[in-house]
GROMACS .gro file of C-alpha atoms in nm:
model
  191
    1UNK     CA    1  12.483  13.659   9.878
    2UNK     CA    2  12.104  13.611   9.760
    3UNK     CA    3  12.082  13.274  10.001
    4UNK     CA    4  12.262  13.395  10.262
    5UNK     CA    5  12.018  13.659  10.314
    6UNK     CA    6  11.750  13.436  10.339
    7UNK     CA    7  11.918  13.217  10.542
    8UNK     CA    8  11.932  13.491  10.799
    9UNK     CA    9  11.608  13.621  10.734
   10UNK     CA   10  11.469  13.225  10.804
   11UNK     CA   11  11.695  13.175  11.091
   12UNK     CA   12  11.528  13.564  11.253
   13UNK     CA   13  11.165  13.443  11.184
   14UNK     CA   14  11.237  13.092  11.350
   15UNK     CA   15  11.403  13.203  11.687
   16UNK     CA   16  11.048  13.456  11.664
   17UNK     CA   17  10.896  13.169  11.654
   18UNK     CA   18  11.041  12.972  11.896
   19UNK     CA   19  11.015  13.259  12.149
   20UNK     CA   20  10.653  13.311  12.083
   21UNK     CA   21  10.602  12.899  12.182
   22UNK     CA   22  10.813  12.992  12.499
   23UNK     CA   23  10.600  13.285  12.643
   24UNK     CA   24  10.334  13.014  12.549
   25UNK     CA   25  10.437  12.787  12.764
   26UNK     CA   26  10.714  12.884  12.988
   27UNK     CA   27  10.759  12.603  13.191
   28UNK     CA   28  10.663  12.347  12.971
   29UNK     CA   29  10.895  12.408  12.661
   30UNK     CA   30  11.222  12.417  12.662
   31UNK     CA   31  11.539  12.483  12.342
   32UNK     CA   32  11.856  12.492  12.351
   33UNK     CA   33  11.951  12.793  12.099
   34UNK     CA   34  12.050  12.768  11.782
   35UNK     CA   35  11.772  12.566  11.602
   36UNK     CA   36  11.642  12.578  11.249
   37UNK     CA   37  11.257  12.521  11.346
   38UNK     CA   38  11.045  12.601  11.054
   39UNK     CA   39  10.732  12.880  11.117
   40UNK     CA   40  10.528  12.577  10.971
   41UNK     CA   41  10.577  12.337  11.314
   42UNK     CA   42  10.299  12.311  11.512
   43UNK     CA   43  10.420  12.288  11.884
   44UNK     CA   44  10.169  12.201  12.104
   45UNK     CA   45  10.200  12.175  12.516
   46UNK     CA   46   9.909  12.081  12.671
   47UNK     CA   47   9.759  11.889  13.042
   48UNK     CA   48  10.104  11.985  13.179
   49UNK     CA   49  10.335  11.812  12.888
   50UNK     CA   50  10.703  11.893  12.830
   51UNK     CA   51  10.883  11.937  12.543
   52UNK     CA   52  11.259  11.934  12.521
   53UNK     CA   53  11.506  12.019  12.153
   54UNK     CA   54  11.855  11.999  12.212
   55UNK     CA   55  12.069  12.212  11.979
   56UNK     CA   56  12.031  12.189  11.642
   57UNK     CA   57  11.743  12.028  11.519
   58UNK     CA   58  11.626  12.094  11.170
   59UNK     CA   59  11.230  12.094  11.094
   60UNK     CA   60  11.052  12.088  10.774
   61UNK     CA   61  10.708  12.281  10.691
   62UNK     CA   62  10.393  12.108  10.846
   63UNK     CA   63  10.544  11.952  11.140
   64UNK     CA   64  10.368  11.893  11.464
   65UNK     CA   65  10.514  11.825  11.801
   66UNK     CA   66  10.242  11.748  12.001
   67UNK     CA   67  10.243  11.621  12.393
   68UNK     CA   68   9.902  11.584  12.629
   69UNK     CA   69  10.031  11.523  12.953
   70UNK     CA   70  10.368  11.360  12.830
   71UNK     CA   71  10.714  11.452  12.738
   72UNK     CA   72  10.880  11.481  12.412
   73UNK     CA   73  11.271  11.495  12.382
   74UNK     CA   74  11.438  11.503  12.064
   75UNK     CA   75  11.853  11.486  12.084
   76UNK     CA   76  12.090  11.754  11.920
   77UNK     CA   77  12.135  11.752  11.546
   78UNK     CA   78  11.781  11.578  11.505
   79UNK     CA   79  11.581  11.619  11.145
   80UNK     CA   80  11.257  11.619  11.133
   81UNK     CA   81  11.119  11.629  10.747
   82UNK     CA   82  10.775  11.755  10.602
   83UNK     CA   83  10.415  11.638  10.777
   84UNK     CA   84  10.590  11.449  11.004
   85UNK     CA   85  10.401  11.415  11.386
   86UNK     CA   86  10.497  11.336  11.717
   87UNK     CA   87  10.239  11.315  11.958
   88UNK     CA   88  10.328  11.205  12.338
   89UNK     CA   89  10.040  11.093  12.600
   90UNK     CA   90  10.352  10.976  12.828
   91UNK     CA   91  10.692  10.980  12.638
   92UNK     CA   92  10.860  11.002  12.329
   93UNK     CA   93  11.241  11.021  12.305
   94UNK     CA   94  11.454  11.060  11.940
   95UNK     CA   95  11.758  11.043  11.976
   96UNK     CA   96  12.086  11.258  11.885
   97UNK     CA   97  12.164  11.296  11.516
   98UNK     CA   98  11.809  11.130  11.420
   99UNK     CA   99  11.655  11.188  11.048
  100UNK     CA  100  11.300  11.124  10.989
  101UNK     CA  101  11.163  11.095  10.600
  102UNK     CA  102  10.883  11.295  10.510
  103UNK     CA  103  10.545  11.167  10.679
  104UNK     CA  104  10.647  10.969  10.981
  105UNK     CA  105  10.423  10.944  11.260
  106UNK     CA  106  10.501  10.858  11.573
  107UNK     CA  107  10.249  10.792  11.829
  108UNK     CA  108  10.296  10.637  12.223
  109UNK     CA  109   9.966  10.586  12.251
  110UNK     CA  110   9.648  10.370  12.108
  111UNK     CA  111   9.284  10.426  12.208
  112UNK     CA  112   9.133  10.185  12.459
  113UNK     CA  113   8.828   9.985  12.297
  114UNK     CA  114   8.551   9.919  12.529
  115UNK     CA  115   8.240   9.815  12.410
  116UNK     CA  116   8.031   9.952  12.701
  117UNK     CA  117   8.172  10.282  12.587
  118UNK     CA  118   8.141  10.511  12.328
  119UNK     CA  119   8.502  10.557  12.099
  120UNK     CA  120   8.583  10.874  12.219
  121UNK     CA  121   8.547  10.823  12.583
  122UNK     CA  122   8.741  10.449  12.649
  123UNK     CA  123   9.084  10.684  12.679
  124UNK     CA  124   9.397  10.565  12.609
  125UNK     CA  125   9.689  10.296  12.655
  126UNK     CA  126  10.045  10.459  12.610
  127UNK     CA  127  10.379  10.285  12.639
  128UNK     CA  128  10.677  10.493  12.559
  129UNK     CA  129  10.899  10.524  12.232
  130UNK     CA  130  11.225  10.547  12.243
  131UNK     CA  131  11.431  10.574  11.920
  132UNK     CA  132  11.830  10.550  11.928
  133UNK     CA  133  12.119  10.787  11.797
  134UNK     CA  134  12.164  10.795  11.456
  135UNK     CA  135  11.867  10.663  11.337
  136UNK     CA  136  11.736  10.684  10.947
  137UNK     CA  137  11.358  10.634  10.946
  138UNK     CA  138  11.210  10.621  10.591
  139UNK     CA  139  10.941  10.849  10.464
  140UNK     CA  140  10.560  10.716  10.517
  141UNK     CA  141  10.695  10.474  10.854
  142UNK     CA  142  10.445  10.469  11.171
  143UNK     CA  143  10.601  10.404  11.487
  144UNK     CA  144  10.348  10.287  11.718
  145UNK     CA  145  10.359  10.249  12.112
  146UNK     CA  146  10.602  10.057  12.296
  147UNK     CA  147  10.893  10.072  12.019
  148UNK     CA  148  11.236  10.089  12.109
  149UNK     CA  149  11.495  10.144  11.813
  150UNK     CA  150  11.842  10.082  11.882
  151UNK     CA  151  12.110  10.285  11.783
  152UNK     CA  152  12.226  10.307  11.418
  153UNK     CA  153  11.890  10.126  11.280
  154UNK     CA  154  11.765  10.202  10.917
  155UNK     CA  155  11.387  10.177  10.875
  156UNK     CA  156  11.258  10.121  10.506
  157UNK     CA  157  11.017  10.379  10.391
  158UNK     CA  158  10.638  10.306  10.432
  159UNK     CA  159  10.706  10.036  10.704
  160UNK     CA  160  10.480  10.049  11.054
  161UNK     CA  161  10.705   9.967  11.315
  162UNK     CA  162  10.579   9.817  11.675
  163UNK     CA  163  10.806   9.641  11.906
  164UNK     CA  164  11.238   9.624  11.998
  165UNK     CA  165  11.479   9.659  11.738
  166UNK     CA  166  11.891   9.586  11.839
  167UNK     CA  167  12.126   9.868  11.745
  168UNK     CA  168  12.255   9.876  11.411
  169UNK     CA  169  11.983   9.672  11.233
  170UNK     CA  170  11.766   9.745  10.872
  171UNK     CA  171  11.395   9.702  10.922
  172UNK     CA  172  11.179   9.658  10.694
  173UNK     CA  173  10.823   9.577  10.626
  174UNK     CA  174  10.723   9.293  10.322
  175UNK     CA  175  10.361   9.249  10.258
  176UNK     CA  176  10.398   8.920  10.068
  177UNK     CA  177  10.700   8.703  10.281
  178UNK     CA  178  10.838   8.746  10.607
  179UNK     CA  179  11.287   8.832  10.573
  180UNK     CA  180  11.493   8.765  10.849
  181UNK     CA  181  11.835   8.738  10.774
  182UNK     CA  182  12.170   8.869  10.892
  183UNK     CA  183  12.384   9.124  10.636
  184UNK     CA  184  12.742   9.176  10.727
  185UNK     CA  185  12.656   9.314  11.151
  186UNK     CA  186  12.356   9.429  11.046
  187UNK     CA  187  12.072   9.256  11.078
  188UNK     CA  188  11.723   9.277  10.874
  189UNK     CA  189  11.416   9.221  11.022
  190UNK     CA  190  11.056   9.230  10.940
  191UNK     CA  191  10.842   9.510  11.150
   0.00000   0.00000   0.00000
């Protein structure tokens, strides 16, 4: 009885939450009801971004979903563990029934380096991210711009990840040798 009061009590304080982020930014964010987004996320619209949840996503504490300008779409059933960020310059898309391990970042964009210009004012370069349906990404992983993960991919914790990935593959990231080899219709790859 204990938990299912909280449960409630959890699931009142998130739709607060979610409303508050709405009168925010009315015509930038948009939820499909019910979701189990934790008081902890950080949702950020800014520069006339857009940020889309289907149904049913599931956030940890200290998450931040962040766009500047960009769009971020996460499919239905989507889980999103603790201190994980996704920040969107142009686009980010996770797909349907998506987990992501504590930590991941995922990021469309790098900074421009231009010598004749100080750091902070070269800008950016974004390419988009798109990650598949069913997709396991280990805790401590860094997506970076320009990745596209197929459907049904398993990425091994603490790997950084740049690049395409077929559906159904294991990726994973060796510091000492480079593994490439096929496992049943999986295959493994190096990222």
């Amino acid at each position: 009885m204990k938990k299912r009061i909280l449960l409630y009590i959890r699931a009142f304080f998130a739709l607060w939450h979610l409303l508050f982020v709405k009168l925010l930014n009315f015509r930038s964010f948009f939820a499909e009801l019910p979701q189990d987004i934790s008081c902890g996320t950080r949702i950020s619209v800014q520069s006339g971004g857009k940020i889309i949840l289907e149904k049913n996503i599931h956030t940890r504490r200290a998450v931040t979903l962040e766009v500047d300008g960009g769009t971020l779409s996460i499919g239905k059933g989507s889980f999103i563990n603790s201190g994980c960020a996704a920040v969107a310059k142009e686009s980010i898309t996770i797909g349907r029934n998506t987990a992501l391990g504590p930590n991941t970042l995922i990021y469309d964009h790098d900074h421009r380096i231009d010598a004749s210009l100080p750091f902070h004012d070269s800008g950016f370069v974004t390419s988009p991210v798109i990650i598949g349906d069913n997709v396991w990404i280990g805790a401590n992983c860094v997506i970076l711009r320009g990745s596209i993960i197929g459907n049904g991919c398993v990425i091994g914790a603490g790997s950084v990840v740049k690049g395409e990935y077929p559906a159904d593959t294991v990726i994973i990231q060796k510091r000492d040798e480079t593994l490439t080899k096929k496992r049943g219709r999986e295959e493994v790859y190096t990222a």
